[in-house]
Each structure stands twice: as structure tokens, then as C-alpha cells.
PDB file of C-alpha atoms in Angstrom:
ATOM      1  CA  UNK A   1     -10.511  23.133 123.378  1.00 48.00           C
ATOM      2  CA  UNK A   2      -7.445  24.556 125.077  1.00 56.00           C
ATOM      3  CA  UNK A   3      -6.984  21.334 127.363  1.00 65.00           C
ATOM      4  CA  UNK A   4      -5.460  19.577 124.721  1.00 70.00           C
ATOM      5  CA  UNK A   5      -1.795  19.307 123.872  1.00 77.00           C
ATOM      6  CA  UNK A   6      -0.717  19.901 120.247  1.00 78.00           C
ATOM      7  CA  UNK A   7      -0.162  16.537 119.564  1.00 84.00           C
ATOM      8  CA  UNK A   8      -3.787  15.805 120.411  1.00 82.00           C
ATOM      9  CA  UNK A   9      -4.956  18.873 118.308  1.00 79.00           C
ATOM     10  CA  UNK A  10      -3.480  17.215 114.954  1.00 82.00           C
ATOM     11  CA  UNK A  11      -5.122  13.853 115.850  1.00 87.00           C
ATOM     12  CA  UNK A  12      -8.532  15.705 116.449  1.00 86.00           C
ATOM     13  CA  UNK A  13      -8.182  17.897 113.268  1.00 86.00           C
ATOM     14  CA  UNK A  14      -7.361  14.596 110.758  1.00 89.00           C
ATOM     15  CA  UNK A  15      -9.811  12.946 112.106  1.00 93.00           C
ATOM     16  CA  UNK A  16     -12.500  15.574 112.001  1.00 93.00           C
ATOM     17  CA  UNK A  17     -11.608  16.342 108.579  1.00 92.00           C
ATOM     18  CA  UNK A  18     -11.977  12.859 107.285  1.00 93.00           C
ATOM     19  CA  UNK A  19     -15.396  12.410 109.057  1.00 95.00           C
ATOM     20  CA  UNK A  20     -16.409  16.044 107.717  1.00 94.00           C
ATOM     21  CA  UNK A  21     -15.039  14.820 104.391  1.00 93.00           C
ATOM     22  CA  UNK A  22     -17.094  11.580 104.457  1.00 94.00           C
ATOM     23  CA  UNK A  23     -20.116  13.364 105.635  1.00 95.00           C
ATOM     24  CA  UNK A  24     -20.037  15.865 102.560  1.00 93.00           C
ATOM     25  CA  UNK A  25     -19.244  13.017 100.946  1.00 91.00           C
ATOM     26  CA  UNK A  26     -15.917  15.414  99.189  1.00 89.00           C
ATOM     27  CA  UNK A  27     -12.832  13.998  98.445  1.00 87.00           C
ATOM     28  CA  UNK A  28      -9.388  15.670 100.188  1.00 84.00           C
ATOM     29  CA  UNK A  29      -5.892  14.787 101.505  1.00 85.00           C
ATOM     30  CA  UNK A  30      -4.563  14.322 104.773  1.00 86.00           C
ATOM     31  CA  UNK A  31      -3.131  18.117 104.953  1.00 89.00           C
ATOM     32  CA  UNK A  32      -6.469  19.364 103.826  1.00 89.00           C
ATOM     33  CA  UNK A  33      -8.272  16.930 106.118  1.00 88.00           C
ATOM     34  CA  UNK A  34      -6.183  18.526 108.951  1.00 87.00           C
ATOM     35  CA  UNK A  35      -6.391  22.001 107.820  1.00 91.00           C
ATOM     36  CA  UNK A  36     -10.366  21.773 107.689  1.00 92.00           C
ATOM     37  CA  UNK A  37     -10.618  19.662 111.006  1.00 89.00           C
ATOM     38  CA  UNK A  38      -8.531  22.136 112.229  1.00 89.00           C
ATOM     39  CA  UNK A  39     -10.394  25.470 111.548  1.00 91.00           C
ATOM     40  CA  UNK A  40     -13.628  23.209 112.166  1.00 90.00           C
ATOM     41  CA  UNK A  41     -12.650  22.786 115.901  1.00 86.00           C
ATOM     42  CA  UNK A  42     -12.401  26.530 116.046  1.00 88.00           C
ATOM     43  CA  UNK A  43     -15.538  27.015 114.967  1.00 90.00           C
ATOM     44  CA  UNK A  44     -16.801  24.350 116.664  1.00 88.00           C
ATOM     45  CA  UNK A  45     -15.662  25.404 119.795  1.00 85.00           C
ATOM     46  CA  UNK A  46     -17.041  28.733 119.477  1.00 87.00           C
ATOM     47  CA  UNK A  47     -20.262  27.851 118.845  1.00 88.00           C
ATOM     48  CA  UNK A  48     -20.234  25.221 121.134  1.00 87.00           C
ATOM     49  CA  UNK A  49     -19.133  27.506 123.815  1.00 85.00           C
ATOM     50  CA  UNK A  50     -20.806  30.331 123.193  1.00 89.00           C
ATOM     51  CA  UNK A  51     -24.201  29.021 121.822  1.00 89.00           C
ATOM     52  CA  UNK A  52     -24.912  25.549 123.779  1.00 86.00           C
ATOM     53  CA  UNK A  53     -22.971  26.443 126.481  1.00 86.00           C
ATOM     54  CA  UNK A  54     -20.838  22.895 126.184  1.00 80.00           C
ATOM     55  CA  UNK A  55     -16.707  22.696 126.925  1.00 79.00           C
ATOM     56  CA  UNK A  56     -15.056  20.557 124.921  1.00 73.00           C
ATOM     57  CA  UNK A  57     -11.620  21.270 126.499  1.00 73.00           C
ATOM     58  CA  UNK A  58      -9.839  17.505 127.615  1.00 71.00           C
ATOM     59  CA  UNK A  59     -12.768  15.355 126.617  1.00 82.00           C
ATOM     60  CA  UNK A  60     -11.719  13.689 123.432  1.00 85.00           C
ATOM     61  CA  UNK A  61     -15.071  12.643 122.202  1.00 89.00           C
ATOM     62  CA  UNK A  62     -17.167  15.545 122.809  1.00 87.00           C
ATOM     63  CA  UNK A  63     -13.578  16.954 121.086  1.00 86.00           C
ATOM     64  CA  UNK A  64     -13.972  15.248 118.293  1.00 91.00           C
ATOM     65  CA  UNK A  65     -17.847  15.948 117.458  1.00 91.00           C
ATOM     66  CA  UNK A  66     -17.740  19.327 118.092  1.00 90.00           C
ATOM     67  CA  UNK A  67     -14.561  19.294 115.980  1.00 91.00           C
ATOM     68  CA  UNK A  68     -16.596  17.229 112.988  1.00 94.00           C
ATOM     69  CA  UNK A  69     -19.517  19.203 113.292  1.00 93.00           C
ATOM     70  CA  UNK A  70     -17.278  22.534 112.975  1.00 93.00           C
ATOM     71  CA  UNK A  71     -15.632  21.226 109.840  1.00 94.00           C
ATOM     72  CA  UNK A  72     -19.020  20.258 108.102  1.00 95.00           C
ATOM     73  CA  UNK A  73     -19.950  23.718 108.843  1.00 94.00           C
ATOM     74  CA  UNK A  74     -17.279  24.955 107.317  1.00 94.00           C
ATOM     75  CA  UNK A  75     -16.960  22.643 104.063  1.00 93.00           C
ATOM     76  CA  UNK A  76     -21.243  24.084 103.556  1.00 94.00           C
ATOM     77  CA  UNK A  77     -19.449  27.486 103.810  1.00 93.00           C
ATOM     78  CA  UNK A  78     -16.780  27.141 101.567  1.00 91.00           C
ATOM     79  CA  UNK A  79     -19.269  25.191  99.113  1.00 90.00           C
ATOM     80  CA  UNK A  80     -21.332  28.007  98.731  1.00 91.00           C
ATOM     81  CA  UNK A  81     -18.628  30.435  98.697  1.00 92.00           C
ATOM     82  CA  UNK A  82     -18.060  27.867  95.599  1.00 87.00           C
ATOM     83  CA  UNK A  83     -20.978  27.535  93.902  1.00 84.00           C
ATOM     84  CA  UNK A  84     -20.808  31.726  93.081  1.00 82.00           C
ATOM     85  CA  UNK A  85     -18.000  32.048  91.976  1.00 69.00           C
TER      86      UNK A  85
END
């Protein structure tokens, strides 16, 4: 997702976060919300790339999924990273 500017990077990782939040149905802030959405569009992106072959560099929507979809990814991760200790 290196097409975007970093202006458009925060908007992408709150909203991510929130939908990741909603969709794990957890409760966080807005600095959390952009933390996770943040990290989520990394690992979003990677997999994106490097699994389904898709670039979500300058397209905000496909952006923004692959951001969300990241983020829930990593909020399952960090839940069962959770649930043993």
C-alpha cells in the first residue's frame, strides 16, 4: 500500500481498526483502533500481495478491506496469544 500518502495511511488504519473492532465485536480507542488498523494493513498487504496476488497500493477501497481483513487477523492472533496466558 505504498501509493498512499501518510495522511491517507491514518484514515485507512482508524477506520480498519474500528471495522476490525466491530467485527470481533472488542471494544478499543481511537489510538488502538489506529495502531491495529495499522499493523493490519501490513499484514494485509502482505498476504494480499504475496498470496492472492492483489495490489492495494492507491485504491482506497480495496485499501481499506485488505486493511480490515489484516486487522481481524491480527486481533484472532493476539486473542489467542490471550487466551494462554
Amino acid at each position: 500500500m505504498s501509493g498512499f500518502g501518510f495522511i491517507a495511511w491514518i484514515i485507512i488504519g482508524i477506520v480498519a481498526g474500528w471495522l476490525a473492532e466491530k467485527i470481533m465485536k472488542r471494544s478499543h480507542g481511537l489510538l488502538t483502533n489506529l495502531i491495529v488498523g495499522a499493523i493490519g494493513a501490513l499484514i494485509g498487504g502482505f498476504l494480499a500481495n504475496n498470496l492472492l496476488g492483489i495490489d492495494a497500493s492507491g485504491n482506497w477501497i480495496v485499501g481499506i478491506i485488505v486493511a480490515t481483513l489484516g486487522a481481524v487477523v491480527l486481533l484472532f492472533l493476539l486473542g489467542l496469544v490471550k487466551k494462554r496466558a
